[in-house]
Coordinates of C-alpha atoms in Angstrom, one line a residue:
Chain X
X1 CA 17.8 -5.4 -15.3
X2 CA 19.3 -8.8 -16.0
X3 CA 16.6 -11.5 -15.7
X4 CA 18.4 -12.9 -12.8
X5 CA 18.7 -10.5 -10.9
X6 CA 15.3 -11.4 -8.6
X7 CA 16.0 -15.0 -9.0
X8 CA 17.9 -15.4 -5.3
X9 CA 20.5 -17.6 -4.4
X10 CA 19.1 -20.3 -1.9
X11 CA 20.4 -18.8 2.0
X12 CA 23.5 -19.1 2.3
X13 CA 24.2 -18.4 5.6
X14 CA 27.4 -15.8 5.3
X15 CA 25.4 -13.8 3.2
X16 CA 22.3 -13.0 5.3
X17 CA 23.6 -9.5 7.3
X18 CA 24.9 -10.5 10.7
X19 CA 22.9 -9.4 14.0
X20 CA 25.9 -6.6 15.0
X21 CA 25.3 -5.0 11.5
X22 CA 21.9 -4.5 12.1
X23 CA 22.0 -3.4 15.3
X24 CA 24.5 -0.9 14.3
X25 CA 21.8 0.3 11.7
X26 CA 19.5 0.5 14.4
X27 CA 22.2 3.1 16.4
X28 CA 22.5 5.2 13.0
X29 CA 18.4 4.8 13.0
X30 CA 18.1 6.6 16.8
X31 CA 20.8 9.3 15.3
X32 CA 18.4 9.9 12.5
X33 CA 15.7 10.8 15.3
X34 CA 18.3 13.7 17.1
X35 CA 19.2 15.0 13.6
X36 CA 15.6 15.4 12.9
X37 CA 15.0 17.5 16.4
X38 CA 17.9 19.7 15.2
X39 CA 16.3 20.2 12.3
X40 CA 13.0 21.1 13.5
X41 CA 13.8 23.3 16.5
X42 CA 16.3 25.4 14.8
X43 CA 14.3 25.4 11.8
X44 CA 17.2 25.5 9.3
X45 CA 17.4 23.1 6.7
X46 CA 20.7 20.7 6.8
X47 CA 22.1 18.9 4.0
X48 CA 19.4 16.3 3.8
X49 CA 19.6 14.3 0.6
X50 CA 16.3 14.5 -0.6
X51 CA 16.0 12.2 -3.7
X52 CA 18.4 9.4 -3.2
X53 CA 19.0 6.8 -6.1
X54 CA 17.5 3.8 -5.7
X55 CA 19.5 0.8 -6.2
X56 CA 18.3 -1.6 -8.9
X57 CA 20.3 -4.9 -8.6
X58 CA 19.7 -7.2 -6.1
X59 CA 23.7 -7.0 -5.4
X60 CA 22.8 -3.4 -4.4
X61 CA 19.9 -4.3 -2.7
X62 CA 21.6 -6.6 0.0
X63 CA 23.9 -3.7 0.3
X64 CA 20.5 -2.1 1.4
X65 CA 18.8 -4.5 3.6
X66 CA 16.5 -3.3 6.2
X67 CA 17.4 -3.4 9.7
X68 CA 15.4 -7.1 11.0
X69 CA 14.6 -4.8 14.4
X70 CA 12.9 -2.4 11.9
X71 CA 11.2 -4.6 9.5
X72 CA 10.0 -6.4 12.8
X73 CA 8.4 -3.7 14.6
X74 CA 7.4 -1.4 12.1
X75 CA 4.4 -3.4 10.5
X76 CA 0.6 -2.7 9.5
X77 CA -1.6 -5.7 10.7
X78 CA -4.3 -4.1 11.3
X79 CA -6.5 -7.1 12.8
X80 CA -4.2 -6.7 15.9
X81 CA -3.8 -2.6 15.9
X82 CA -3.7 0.2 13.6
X83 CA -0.7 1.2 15.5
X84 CA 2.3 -0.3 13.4
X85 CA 5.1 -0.2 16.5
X86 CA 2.7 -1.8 18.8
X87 CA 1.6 -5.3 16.6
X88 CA 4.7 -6.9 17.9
X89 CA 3.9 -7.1 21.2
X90 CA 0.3 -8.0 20.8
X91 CA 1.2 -10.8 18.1
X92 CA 3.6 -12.9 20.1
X93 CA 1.6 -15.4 21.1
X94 CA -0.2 -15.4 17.8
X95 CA -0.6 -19.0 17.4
X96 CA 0.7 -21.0 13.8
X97 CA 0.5 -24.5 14.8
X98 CA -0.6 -26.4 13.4
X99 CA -1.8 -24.6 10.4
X100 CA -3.1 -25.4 6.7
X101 CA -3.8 -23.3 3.9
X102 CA -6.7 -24.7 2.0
X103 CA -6.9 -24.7 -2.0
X104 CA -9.8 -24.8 -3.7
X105 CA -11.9 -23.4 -6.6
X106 CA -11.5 -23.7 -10.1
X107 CA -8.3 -26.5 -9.6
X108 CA -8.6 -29.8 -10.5
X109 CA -6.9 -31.3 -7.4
X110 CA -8.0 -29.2 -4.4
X111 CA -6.6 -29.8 -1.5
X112 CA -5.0 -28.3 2.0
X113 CA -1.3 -28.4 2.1
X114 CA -0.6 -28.5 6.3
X115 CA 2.8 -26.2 7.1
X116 CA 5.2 -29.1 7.0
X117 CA 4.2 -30.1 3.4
X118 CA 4.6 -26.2 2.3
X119 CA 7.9 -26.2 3.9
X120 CA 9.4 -29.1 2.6
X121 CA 7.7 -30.2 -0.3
X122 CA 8.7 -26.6 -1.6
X123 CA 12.2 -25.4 -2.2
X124 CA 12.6 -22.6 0.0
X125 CA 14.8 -20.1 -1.4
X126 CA 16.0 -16.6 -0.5
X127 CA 14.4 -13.5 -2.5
X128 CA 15.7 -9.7 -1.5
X129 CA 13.1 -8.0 -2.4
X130 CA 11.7 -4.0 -2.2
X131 CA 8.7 -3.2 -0.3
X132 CA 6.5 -0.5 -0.7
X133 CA 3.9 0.8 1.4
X134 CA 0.8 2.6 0.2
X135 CA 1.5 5.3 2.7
X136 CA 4.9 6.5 1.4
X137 CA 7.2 4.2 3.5
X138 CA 9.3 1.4 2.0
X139 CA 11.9 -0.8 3.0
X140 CA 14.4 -3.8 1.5
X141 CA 13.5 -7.5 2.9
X142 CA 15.2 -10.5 2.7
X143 CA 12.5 -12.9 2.3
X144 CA 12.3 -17.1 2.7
X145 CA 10.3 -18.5 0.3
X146 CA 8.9 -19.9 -2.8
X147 CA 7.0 -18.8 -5.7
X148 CA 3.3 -19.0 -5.6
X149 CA 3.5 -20.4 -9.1
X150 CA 5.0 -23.8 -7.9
X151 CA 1.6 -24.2 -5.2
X152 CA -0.5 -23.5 -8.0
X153 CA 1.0 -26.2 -10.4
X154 CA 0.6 -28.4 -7.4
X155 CA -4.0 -27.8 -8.0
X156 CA -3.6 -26.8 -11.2
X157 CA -6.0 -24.2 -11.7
X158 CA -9.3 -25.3 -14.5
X159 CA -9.2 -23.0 -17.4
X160 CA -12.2 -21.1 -16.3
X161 CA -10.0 -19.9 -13.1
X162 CA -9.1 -16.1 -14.1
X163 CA -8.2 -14.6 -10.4
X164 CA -6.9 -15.7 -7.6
X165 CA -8.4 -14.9 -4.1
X166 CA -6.6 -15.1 -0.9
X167 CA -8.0 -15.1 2.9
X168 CA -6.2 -14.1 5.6
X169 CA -6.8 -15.9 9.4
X170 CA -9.2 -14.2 11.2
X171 CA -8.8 -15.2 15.3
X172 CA -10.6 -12.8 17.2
X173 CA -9.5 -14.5 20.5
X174 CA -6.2 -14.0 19.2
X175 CA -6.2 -10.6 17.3
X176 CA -7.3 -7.8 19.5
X177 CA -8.9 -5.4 17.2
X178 CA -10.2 -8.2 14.5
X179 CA -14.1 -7.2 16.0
X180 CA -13.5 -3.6 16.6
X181 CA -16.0 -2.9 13.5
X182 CA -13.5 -0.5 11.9
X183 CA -12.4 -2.7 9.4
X184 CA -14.3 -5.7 7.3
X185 CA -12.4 -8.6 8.2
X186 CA -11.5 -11.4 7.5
X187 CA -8.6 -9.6 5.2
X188 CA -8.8 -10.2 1.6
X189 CA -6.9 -9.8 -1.2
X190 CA -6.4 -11.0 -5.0
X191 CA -4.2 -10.9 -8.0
X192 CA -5.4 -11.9 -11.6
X193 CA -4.2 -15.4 -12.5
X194 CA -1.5 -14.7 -14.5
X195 CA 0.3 -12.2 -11.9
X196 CA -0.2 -15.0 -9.7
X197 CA 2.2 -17.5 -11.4
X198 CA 4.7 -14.9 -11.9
X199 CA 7.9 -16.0 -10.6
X200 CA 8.3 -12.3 -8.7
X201 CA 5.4 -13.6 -6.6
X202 CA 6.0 -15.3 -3.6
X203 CA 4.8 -17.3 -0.5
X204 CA 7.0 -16.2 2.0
X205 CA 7.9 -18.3 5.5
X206 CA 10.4 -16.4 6.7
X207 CA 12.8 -13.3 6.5
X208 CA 16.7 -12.7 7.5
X209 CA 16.6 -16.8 7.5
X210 CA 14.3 -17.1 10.5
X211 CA 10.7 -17.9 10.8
X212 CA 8.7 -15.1 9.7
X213 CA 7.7 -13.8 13.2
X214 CA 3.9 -13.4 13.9
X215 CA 3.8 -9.8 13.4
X216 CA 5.0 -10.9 9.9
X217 CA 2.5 -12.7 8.6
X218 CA 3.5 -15.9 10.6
X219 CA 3.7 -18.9 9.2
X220 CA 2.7 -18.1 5.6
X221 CA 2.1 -15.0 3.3
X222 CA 2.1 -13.7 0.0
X223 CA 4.9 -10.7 -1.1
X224 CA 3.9 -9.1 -4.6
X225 CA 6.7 -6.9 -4.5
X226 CA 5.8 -4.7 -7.5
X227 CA 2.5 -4.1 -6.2
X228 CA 1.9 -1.6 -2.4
X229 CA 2.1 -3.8 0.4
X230 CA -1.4 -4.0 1.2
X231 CA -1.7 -6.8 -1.5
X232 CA 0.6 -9.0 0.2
X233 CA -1.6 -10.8 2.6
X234 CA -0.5 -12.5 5.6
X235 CA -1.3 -15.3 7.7
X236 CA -3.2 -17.1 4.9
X237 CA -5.6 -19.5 5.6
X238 CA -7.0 -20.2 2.1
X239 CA -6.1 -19.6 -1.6
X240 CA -8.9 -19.8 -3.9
X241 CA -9.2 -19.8 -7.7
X242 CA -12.2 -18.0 -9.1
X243 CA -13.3 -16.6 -12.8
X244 CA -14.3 -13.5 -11.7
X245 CA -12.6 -10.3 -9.6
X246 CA -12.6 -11.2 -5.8
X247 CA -13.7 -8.5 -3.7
X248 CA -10.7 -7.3 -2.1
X249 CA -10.9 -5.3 1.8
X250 CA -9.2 -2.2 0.8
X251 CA -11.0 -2.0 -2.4
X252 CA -14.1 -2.6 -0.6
X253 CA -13.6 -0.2 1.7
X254 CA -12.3 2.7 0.1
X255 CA -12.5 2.1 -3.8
X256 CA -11.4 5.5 -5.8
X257 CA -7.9 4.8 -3.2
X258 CA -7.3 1.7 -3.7
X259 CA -7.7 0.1 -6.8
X260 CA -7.8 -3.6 -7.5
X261 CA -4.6 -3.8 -9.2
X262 CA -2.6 -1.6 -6.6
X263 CA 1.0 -1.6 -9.2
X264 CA 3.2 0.7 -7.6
X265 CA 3.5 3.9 -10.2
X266 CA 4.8 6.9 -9.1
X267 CA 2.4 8.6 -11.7
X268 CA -0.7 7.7 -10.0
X269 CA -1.0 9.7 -6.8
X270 CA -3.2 8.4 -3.7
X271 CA -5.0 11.2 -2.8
X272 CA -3.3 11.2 0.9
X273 CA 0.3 10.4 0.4
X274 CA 3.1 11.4 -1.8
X275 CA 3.5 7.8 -4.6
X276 CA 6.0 10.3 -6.3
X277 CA 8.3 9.8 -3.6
X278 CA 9.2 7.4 -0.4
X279 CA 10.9 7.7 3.3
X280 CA 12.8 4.6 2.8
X281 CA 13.2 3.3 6.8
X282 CA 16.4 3.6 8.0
X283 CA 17.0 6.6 5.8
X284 CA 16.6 10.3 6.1
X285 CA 14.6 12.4 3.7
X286 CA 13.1 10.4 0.8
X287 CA 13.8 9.0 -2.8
X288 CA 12.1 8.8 -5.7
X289 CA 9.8 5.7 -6.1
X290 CA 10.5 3.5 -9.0
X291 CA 7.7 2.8 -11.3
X292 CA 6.5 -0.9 -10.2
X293 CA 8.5 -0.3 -8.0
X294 CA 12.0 -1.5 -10.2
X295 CA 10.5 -4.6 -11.2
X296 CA 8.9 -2.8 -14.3
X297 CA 11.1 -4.8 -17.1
X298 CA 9.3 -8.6 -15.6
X299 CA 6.1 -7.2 -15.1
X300 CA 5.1 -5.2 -17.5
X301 CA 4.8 -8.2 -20.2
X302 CA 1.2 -8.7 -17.9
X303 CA -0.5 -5.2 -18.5
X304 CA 0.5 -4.7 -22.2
X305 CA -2.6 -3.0 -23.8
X306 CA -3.8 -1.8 -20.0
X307 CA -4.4 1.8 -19.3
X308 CA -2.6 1.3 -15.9
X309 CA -4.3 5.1 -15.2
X310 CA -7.5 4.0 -15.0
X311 CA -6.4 0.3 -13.8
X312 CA -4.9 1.7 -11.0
Chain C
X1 CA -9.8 41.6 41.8
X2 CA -9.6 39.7 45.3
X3 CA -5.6 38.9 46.1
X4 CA -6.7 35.1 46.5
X5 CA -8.3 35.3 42.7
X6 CA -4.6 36.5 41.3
X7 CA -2.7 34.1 43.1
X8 CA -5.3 31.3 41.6
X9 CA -5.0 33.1 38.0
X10 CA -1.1 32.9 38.7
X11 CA -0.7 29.0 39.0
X12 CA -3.6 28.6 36.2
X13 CA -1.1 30.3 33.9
X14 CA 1.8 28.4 35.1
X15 CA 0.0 25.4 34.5
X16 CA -1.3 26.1 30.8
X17 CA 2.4 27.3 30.2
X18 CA 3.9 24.2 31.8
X19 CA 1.6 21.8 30.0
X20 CA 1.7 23.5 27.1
X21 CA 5.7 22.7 26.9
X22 CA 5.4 19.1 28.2
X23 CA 4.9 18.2 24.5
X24 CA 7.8 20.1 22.8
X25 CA 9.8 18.5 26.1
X26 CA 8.6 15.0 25.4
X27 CA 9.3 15.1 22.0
X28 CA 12.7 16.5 22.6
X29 CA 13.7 13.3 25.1
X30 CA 12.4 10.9 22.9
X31 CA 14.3 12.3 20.0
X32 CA 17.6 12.1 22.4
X33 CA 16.9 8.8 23.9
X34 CA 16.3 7.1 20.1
X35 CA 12.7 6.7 21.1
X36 CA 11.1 8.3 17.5
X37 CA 10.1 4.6 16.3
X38 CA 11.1 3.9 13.0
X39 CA 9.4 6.1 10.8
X40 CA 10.7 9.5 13.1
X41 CA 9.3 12.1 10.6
X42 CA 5.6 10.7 10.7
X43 CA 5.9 10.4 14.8
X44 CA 6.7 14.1 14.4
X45 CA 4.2 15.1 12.2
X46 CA 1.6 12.3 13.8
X47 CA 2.4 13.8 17.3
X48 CA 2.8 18.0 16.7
X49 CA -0.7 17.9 14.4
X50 CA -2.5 16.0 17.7
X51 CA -1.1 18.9 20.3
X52 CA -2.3 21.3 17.9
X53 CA -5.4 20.1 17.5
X54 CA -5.6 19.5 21.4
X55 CA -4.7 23.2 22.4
X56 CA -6.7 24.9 20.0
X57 CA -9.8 23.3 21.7
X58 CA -8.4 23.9 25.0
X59 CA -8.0 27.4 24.2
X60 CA -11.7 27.5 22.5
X61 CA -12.9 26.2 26.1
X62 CA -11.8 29.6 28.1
X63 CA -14.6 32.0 26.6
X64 CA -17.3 29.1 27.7
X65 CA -15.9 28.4 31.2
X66 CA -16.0 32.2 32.0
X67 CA -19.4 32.2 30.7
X68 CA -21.1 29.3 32.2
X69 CA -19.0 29.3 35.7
X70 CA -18.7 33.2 36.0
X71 CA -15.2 32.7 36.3
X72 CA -13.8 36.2 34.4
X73 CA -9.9 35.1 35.6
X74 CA -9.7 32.4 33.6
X75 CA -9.7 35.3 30.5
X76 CA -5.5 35.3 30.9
X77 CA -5.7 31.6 29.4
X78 CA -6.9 32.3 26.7
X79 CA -3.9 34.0 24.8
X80 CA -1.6 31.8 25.7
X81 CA -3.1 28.8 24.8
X82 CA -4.0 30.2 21.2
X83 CA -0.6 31.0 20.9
X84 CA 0.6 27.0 21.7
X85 CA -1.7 26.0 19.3
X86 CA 0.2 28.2 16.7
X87 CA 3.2 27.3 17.7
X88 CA 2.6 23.3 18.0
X89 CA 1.4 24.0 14.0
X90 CA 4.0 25.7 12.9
X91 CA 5.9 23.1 14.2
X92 CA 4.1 20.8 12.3
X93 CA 4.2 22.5 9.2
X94 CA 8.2 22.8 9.6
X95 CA 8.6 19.0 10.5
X96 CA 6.6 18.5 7.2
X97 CA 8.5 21.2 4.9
X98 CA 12.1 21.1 6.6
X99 CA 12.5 17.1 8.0
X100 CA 10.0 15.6 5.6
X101 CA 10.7 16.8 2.3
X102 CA 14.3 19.0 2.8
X103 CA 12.7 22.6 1.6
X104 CA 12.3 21.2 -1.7
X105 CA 9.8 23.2 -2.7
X106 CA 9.1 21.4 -6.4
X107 CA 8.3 18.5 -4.3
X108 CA 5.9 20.3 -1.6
X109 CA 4.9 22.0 -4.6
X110 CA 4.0 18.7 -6.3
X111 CA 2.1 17.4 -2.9
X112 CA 0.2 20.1 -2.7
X113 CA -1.6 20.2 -6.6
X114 CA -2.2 16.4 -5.6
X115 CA -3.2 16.7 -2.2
X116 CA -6.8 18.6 -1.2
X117 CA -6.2 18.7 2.5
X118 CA -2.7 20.0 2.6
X119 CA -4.4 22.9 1.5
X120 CA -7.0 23.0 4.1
X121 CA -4.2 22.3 6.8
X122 CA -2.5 24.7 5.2
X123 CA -5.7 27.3 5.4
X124 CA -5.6 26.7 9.5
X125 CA -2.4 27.5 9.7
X126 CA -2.6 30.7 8.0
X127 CA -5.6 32.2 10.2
X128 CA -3.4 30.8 13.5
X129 CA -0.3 32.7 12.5
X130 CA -2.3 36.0 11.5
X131 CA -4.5 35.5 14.7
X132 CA -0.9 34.6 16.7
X133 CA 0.5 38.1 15.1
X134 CA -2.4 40.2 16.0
X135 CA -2.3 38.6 19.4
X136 CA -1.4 42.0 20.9
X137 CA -2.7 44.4 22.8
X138 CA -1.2 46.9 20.1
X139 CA -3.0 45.5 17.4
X140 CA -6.4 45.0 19.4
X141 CA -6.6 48.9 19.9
X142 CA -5.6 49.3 16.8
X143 CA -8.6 47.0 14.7
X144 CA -11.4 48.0 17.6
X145 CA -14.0 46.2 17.2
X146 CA -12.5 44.3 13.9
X147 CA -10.5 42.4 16.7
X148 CA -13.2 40.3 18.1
X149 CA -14.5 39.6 14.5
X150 CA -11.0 38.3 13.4
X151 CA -10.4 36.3 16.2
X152 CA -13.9 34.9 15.9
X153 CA -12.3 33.2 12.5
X154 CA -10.3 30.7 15.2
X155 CA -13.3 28.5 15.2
X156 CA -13.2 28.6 11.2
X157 CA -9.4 27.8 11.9
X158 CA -10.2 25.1 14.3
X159 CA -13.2 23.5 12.3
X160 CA -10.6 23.2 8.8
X161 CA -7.6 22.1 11.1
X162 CA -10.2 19.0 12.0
X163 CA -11.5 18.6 8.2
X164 CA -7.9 18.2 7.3
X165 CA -7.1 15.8 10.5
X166 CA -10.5 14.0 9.4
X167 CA -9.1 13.4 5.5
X168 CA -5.7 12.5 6.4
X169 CA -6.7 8.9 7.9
X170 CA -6.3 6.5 5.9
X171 CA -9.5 4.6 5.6
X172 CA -13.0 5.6 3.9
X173 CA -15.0 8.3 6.0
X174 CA -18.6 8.2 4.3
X175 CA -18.2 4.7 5.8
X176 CA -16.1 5.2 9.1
X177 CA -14.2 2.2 8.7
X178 CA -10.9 3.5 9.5
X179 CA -9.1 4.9 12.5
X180 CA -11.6 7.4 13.3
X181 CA -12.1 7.9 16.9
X182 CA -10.1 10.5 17.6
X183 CA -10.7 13.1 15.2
X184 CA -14.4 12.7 15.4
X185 CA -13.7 12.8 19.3
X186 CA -11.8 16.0 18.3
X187 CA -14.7 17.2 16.0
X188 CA -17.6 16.2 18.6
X189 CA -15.8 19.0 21.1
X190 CA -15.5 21.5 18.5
X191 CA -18.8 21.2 17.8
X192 CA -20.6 21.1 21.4
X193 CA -18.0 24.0 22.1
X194 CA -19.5 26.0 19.4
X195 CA -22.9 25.0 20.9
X196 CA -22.1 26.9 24.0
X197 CA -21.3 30.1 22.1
X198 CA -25.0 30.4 20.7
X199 CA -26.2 33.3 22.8
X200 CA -29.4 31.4 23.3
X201 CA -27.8 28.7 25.0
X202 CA -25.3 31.0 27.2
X203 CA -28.6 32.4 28.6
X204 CA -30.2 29.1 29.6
X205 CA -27.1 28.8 32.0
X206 CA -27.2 32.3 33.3
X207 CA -30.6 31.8 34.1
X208 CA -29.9 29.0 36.2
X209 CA -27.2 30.9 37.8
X210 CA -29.2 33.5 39.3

């Protein structure tokens, strides 16, 4: 893959995917469903494709944008409800102003960047970009953003800072199942310095050239795209550079499933889902998953010497 | 039995038949109406393994009713229910074979070395169909007394059909912190229905009967 092709064009507006398209997508989507039925009741097998080929350019990719309706109400944000089509409705008056995200830690100039000054003191820039979820689901998102590195520069981390840790709001007023005990919030997550200030890793603020709606991570959150998308945190509230590994919620939780480093790799299986293969939404039947999910060639430079096996 | 008893066993049945189907017929509308979600194949998969689950332990609730309440009619449920609760997982199983992964059976194949409780879903599956197949009258005069011991294995069925609904949530259950509250709901039932099949405690209510 050409070094380019992850490095967006800023938004230009004839390019995003106009609403009729997606809504069109959403009519082949509710086919999908009656195809499915016929499938099950008659219980003979139609030509579903079953491995499709991923596409690996990001020209291909805008060809294979999610539908917004789709990427908009089929989220995990679990601090409002496990159940992913239901977190829209119970987000919407999610409050994100004002807002700040605080950094601090090992930086030299710590400091908390309000909204505006995250908006506008950063050049926000359009990045299409895969999505993977731990469960065997993925889809194609065009994000609104900029790279985490260029916030970092901003503090600049001290030489003893190794990790980076990242806090997600935590409202209860606001978030209906944030105290139901079933989960250790405040949601945490962290990347080792380095895969921090790779460019692939972005703070997003918006997707399809809107807002990122509440349900979204509204106003700000991180996308890792080569890595499941329980590592990219939403709603942040604080960023903060540490020497050693920060204790991250899944990994605290549930430790031999969800390892620290979380790197897509369809050779590493999760004990409850297929990571060999993904329903892509939007799709029928399900394609292969790419190893770091297609963005192997930039990352891999970062785990050169690294069992990623055992560094799952 | 009393003419009034027979009509009453007559609408009991048209009831477990009737909501027995509302499922299937539920599913079926919101597959025509586009109403699936995004992710159709889990809702499917999500929605056929919870009837299941619910029907077996309806139909594990017949023997215990007719024991405690002295209520021998209620015996004609029983069948039929055991025989949803096949049906709803087969229909699981071919939503997760056919729709899921096309019948390709190097992938399923590949799920299933890497995946422990596919196999014990699996497992629950096999007991329902051999206890759906041996559902008949034919067969029960056939195996005897081997009948009742066979069927007895639906509560082995019923107890792996959990373990596998238990290890397919994603969060950690030595802890609980995950979405646990209905299959330990689920589990709980099993349990305090297995209770109630311990001779000793049938006779405590028998007792109190007369």
């Amino acid at each position: 893959m050409d070094q380019n092709d992850y490095r967006s064009v800023p938004v230009n507006p004839e390019e995003v995917t106009p609403k009729e398209v997606y809504l069109s997508r959403r009519k082949f989507l509710k086919g999908m469903g009656m195809v499915g039925l016929g499938a099950l009741l008659a219980s003979c097998a139609p030509a579903i494709s079953t491995v499709n080929e991923s596409p690996a350019s990001t020209e291909d990719l805008r060809e294979a944008l999610t539908s917004y309706d789709a990427i908009t109400n089929y989220v995990n944000y679990y601090e409002f409800t496990t159940n992913k089509e239901g977190v829209a409705e119970l987000a919407q008056d999610f409050v994100t102003e004002p807002w700040s995200v605080e950094l601090s830690g090992l930086v030299e100039n710590p400091r908390r960047f309000s909204l505006d000054e995250l908006r506008t003191n950063f050049e926000q820039e359009e990045r299409i970009y895969r999505m993977r979820c731990v469960e065997g689901w993925s889809m194609v998102i065009p994000w609104l953003g900029f790279p985490l590195h260029k916030l970092l520069a901003a503090v600049k981390p001290t030489p003893q800072a190794r990790y980076v840790a990242f806090e997600t709001a935590l409202v209860p007023e606001q978030m209906n199942a944030a105290e139901s005990g079933m989960f250790p919030f405040p949601y945490r997550e962290g990347l080792r310095l380095d895969e921090a200030e790779h460019d692939l890793t972005l703070l997003a603020t918006g997707l399809y050239g809107e807002d990122l709606p509440p349900q979204n991570g509204a106003p700000i959150r991180l996308v890792v795209p080569w890595k499941y998308g329980f590592k990219s945190s939403k709603s942040l509230v604080r960023i903060t550079l540490v020497e050693n590994q920060p204790p991250t919620l899944w990994n605290t939780v549930a430790p031999q499933e969800y390892g620290f480093f979380a790197n897509v790799n369809p050779g590493v299986d999760h004990p409850r889902w297929s990571q060999a293969t993904e329903r892509r939404i939007g799709e029928s039947g399900r394609r292969a998953t790419l190893f770091m999910n297609g963005y192997a060639e930039e990352v891999m430079p970062l785990y050169e010497g690294m069992d990623l096996t055992l560094n799952y | 039995m009393a003419k009034t008893t027979r009509q009453t066993q007559k609408w009991l049945l048209a009831a477990v038949h009737l909501g027995s189907l509302l499922p299937l017929v539920l599913f079926g509308l919101d597959a025509a109406l586009g109403r699936l979600g995004f992710n159709p194949i889990e809702t499917a998969l999500h929605r056929s393994g919870r009837t299941a689950v619910a029907i077996l332990l309806l139909s594990l609730t017949v023997t215990p009713i007719i024991k405690i309440f002295n209520l021998p009619m209620a015996i004609r449920l029983r069948k039929p229910l055991g025989l949803y609760a096949a049906l709803y997982a087969g229909l699981h199983f071919a939503a997760f074979v056919v729709w899921d992964f096309g019948l390709n059976f190097g992938l399923i194949w590949l799920e299933f070395t890497q995946k422990p409780f596919l196999w014990v879903g699996l497992g629950a599956l096999v007991i329902l169909a051999v206890l759906a197949a041996t559902s008949t009258r034919f067969w029960k005069k056939k195996l005897r007394s081997g009948w009742r011991r066979l069927h007895r294995t639906v509560y082995l069925a019923a107890g792996l059909a959990l373990v596998h609904y238990l290890l397919a949530v994603k969060g950690d259950l030595l802890t609980l912190q995950g979405e646990y509250t209905r299959p330990l709901l689920a589990a709980g039932a099993l349990l305090l229905l297995m209770v109630l099949r311990v001779p000793a405690v049938q006779q405590i209510f028998q007792r109190n009967r007369r």
